[in-house]
XYZ file of C-alpha atoms in Angstrom:
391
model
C 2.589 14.432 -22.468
C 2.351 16.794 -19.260
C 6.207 17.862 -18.113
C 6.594 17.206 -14.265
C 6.404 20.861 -13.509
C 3.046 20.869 -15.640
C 1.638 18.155 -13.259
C 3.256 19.616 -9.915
C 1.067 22.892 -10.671
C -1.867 20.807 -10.993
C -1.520 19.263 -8.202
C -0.097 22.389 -6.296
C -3.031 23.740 -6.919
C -5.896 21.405 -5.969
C -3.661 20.945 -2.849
C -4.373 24.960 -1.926
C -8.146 24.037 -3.123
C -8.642 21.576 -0.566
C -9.871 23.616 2.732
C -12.241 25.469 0.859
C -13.421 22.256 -1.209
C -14.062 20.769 2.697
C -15.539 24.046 3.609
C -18.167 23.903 0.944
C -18.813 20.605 1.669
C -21.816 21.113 3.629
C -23.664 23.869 1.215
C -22.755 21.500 -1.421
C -24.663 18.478 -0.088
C -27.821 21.130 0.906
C -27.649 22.278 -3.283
C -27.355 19.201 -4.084
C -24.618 20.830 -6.644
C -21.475 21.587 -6.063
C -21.055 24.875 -5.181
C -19.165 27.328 -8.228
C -16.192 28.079 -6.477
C -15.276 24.510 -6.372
C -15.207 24.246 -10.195
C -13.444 27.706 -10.610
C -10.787 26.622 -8.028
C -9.917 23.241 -9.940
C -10.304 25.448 -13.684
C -7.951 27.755 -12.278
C -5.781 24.567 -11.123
C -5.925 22.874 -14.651
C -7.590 20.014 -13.803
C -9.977 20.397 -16.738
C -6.970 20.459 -18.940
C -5.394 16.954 -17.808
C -7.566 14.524 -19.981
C -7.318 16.809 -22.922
C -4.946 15.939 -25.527
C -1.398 17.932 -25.738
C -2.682 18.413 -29.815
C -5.543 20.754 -28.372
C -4.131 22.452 -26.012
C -4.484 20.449 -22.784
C -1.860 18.835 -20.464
C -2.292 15.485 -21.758
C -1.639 13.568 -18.335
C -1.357 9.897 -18.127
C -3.957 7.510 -16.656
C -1.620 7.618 -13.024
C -0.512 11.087 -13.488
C -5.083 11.585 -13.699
C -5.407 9.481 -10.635
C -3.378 11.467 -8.642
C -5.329 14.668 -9.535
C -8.453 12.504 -8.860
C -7.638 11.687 -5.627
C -6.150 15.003 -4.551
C -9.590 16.656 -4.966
C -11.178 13.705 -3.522
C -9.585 14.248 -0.469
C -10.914 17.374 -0.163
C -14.340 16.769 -0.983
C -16.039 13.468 -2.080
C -18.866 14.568 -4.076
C -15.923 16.737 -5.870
C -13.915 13.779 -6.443
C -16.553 12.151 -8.007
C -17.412 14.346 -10.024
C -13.627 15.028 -11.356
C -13.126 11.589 -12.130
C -16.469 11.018 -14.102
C -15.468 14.990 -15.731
C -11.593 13.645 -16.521
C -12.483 10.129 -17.734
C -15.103 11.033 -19.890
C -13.056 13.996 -21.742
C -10.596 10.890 -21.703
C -13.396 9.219 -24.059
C -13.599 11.886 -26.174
C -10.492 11.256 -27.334
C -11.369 8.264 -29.114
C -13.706 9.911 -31.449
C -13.187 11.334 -35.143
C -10.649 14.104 -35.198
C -13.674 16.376 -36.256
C -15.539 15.557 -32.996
C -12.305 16.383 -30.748
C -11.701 19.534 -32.361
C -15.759 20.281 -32.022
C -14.824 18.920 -28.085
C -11.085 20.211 -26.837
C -11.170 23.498 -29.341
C -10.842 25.570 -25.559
C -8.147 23.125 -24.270
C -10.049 22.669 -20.761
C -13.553 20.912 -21.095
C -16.193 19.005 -18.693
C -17.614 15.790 -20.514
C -20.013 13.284 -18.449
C -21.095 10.046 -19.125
C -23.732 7.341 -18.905
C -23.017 3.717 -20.065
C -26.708 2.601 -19.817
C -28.182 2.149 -23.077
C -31.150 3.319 -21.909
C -31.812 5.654 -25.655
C -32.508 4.574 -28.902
C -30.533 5.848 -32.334
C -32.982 6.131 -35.494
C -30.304 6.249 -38.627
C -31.171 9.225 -40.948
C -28.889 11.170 -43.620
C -25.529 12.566 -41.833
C -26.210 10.573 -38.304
C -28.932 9.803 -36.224
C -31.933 10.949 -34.240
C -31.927 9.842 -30.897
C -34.230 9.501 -28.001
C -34.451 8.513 -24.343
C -33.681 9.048 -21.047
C -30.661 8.362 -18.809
C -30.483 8.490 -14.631
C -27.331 8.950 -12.614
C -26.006 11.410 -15.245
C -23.165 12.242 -12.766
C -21.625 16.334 -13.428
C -24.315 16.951 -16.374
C -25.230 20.179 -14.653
C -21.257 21.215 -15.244
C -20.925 19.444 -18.261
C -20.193 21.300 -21.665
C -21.113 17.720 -23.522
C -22.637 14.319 -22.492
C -21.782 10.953 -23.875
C -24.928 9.030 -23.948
C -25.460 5.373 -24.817
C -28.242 4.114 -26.746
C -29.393 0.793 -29.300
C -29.674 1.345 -32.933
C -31.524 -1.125 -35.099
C -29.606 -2.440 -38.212
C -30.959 -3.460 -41.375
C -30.559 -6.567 -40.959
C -32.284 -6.805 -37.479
C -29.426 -7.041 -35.164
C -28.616 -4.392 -32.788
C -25.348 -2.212 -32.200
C -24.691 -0.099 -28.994
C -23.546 3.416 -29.946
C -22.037 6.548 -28.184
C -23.376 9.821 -29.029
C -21.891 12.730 -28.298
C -24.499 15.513 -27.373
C -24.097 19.063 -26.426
C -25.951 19.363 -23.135
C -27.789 23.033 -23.768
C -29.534 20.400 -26.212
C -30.489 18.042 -23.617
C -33.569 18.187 -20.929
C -32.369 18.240 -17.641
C -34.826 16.605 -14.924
C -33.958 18.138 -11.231
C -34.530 15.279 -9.713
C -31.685 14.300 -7.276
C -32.847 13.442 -3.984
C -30.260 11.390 -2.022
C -28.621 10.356 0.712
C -24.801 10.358 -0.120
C -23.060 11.994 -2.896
C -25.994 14.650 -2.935
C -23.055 17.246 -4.326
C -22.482 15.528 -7.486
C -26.208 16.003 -8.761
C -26.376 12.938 -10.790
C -29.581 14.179 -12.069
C -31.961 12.558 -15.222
C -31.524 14.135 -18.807
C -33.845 13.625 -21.801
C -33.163 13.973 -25.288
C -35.786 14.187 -27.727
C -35.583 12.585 -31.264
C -32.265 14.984 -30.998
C -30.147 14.731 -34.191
C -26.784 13.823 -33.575
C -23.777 13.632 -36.627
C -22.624 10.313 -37.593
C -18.838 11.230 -36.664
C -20.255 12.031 -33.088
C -21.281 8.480 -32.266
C -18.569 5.658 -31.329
C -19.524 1.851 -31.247
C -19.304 1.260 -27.643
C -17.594 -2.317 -28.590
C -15.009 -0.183 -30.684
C -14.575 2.222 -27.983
C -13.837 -0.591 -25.208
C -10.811 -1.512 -26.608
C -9.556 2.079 -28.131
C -10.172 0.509 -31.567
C -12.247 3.561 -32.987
C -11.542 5.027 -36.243
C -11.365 8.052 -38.641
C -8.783 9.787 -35.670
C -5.176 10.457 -35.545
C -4.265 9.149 -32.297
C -4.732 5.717 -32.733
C -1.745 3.526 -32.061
C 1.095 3.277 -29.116
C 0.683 6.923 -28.142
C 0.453 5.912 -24.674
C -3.153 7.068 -24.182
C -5.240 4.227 -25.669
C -6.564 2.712 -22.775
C -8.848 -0.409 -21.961
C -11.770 1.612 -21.495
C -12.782 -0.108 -18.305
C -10.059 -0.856 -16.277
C -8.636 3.246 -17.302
C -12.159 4.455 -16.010
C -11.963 1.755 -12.832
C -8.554 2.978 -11.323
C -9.784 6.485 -11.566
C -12.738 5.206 -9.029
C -10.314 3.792 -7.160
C -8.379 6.727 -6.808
C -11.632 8.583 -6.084
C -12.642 6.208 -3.512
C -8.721 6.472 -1.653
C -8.852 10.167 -1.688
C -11.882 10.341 -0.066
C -10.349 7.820 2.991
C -7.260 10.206 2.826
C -9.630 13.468 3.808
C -11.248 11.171 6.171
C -8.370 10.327 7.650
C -6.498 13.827 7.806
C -10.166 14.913 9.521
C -10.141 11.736 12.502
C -6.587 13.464 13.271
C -7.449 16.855 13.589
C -10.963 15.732 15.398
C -9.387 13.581 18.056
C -6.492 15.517 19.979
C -7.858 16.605 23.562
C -11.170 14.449 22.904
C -11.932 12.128 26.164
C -13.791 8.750 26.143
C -17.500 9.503 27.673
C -18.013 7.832 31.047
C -14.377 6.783 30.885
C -10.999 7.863 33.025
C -9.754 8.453 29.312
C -8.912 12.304 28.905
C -7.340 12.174 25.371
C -8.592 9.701 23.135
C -5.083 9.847 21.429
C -3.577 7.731 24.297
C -6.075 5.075 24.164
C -4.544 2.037 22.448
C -7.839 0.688 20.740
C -7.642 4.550 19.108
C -4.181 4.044 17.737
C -4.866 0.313 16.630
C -7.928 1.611 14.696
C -5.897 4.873 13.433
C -2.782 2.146 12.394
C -5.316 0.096 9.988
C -7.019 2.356 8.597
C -3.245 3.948 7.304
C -2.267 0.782 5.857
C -5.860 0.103 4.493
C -5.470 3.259 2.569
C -1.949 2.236 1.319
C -2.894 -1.042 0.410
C -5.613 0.418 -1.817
C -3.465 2.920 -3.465
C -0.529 0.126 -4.181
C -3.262 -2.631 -5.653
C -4.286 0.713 -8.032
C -0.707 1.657 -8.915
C -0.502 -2.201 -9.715
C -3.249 -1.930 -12.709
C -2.279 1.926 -13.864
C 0.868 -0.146 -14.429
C -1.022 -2.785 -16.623
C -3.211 0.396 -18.458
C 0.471 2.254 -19.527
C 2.605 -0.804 -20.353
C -0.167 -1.600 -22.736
C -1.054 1.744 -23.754
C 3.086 2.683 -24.611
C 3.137 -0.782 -27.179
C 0.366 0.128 -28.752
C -1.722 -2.855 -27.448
C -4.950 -3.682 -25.204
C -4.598 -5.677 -22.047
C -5.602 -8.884 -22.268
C -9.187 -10.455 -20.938
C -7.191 -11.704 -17.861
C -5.038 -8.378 -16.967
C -8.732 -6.806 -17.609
C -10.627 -9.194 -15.058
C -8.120 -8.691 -12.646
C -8.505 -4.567 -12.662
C -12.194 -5.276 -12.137
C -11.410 -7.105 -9.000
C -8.385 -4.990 -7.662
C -9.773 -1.690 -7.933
C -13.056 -3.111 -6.275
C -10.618 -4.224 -3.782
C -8.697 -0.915 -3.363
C -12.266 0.389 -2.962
C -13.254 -1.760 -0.580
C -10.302 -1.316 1.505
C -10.655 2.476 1.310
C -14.461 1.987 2.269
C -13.563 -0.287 5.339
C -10.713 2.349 6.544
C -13.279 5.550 6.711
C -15.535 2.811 8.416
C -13.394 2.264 10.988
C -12.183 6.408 11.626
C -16.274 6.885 11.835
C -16.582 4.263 14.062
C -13.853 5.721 16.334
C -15.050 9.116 16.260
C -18.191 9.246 19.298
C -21.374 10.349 18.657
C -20.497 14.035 18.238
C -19.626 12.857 14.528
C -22.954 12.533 13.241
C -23.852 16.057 13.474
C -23.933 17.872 9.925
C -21.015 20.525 10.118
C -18.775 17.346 11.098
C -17.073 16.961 7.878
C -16.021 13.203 8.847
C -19.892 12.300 8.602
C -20.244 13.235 5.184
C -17.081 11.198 4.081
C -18.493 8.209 5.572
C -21.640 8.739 3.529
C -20.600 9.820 0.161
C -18.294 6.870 0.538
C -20.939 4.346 0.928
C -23.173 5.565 -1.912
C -20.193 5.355 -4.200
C -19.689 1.814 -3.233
C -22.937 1.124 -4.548
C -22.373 2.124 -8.114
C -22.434 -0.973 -10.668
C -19.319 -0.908 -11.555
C -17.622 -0.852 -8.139
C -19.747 -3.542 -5.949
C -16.671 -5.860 -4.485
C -18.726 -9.215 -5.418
C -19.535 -8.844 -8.755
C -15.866 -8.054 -9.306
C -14.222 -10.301 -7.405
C -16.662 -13.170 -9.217
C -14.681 -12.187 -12.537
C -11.057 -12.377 -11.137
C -11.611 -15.314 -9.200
C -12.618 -16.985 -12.278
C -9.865 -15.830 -14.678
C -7.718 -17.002 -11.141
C -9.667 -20.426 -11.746
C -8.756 -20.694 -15.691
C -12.225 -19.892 -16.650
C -13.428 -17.432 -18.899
C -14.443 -13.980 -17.385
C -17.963 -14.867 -17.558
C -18.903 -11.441 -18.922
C -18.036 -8.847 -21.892
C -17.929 -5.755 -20.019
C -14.426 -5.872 -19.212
């Protein structure tokens, strides 16, 4: 567990990060990769530390104490944000394989893991493991990565079929430059291939097992305070993403608007206008809204996490829905600033513009669209079963 002072450097130093994570903003998005001083400036930091376990080295932060980090770089960059939350979750995940595979994984302390859920690859058993194939999109921070966690379907012998995780080096993987988009182009969620690529039993996880931290052959198993409900751990870490990013936005409407008129208007300072300040005074408390609702569930993840046990299906439903809520809310409040902002704002070196994007395209992702989520809390709020597994 990180000591205060531990996570006050971290955060110290993504704070110093964050004007040239904005500056690079721009030649980010034209890469469509984040540019290398943004990942030396968080290495430096320690961010690639905080998911790592205290046993290898790394700070060991808590699923809040991540968040915070998350949304600190966030605020500085989207794309970034992204990108650090998929990097910190995932090394997060790592932690629930054999001891073998985490020494194989954290044996530098700081690592970059990504992820893709889809099980969109196949696992062929053979002696020691597996061979697997396939191909996965919207492999978010591969091109960073030191190791990707890739899902896939192996066939049992009986005929039914089990969803593993394997754990792949990515120098073994084929990467496919192939991301052409129109928000989050920094994060260069690009395709990767792996060909009949043998991976060792002990680096493959069930992905049921792995949902509810119940994975074996590892030492830190138990009320350790880091065994997480897969989901709702890697859902408030969105959430945080998604309120950092309306923080930056935010902090950029203020310095954008003193001394700004209203076009064909009497209006000489846009800061006096009282539509201005209504607009400025929502999107505050939008933001704070969505950072209290994802306080609410890191609150669920570490009361659970410190007894040793797994929320329940309801406390899981309801982080679906409240961190697609917090997301929403953060969504709506850089919305608003954009709106606000006059037609200057749509001009490329206008950091505010790329905010607005990135934030949209995130909103998009599966596991974040509001009515999907809001479907299983209402009916968990109704008595009714979730009405889905992935929870």
């Amino acid at each position: 567990m990180a000591t205060e002072e531990e996570l006050a450097s971290v955060l110290d130093g993504v704070r110093a990060a964050v004007p040239a994570l904005r500056h690079n903003g721009q030649e980010s998005e034209r890469r469509r990769w984040i540019v290398e001083e943004n990942i030396q400036l968080l290495e430096k930091a320690g961010v690639f530390r905080a998911a790592v376990p205290r046993t290898y080295g790394g700070l060991d932060l808590d699923a809040a104490q991540q968040a915070r980090v998350v949304s600190e770089v966030a605020r500085g960059c989207p794309s970034t944000g992204w990108l650090t939350m998929v990097w910190l979750t995932s090394a997060w995940c790592v932690s629930l394989y054999p001891d073998r595979a985490q020494e194989e994984v954290f044996a530098g302390g700081s690592t970059r893991v990504s992820i893709v859920f889809a099980p969109t690859g196949t696992l062929r058993p053979v002696e020691g493991g597996y061979r697997l194939t396939g191909t996965w999109r919207f492999n978010s921070g591969v091109r960073g990565a030191d190791w990707d966690l890739l899902a896939g379907v192996v066939e049992q012998p009986d005929g039914s079929h089990q969803e593993l995780v394997a754990l792949v080096p990515t120098g073994e993987l084929t990467l496919d430059d192939d991301w052409q988009v129109s928000s989050g182009a920094g994060t260069g969620s690009i395709t990767v291939t792996a060909d009949d690529l043998f991976v060792p039993a002990y680096r493959t996880v069930p992905l049921e097992e792995a949902m509810v931290s119940a994975t074996g052959d590892r030492a830190n198993t138990g009320a350790t305070g880091r065994n997480y409900g897969l989901l709702g751990y890697i859902l408030t870490n969105v959430a945080a993403a998604l309120t950092g990013i309306a923080q930056g936005a935010y902090e950029l409407f203020l310095e954008r608007v003193p001394g700004r008129g209203i076009t064909y208007t009497d209006w000489t300072d846009q800061r006096e206008h009282p539509v201005t300040q209504q607009h400025l005074a929502v999107a505050a408390n939008k933001i704070e809204a969505a950072r209290a609702l994802n306080e609410r569930c890191l609150e669920v993840l570490q009361r659970g996490a410190d007894a040793g046990e797994q929320p329940t299906d309801e406390e899981k439903a309801v982080i679906r829905g409240r961190t697609a809520y917090a997301g929403q809310l953060a969504k709506e409040a850089v919305e608003s600033l954009y709106a606000a902002s006059g037609g200057s704002v749509i001009r490329t070196e206008v950091d505010l513009q790329r905010f607005h994007r990135d934030i949209q395209g995130f909103s998009l992702h599966a596991l974040v669209q509001l009515g999907a989520n809001l479907e299983v809390q209402g009916r968990v709020l109704m008595g009714l079963e979730p009405g889905t597994y992935f929870l």
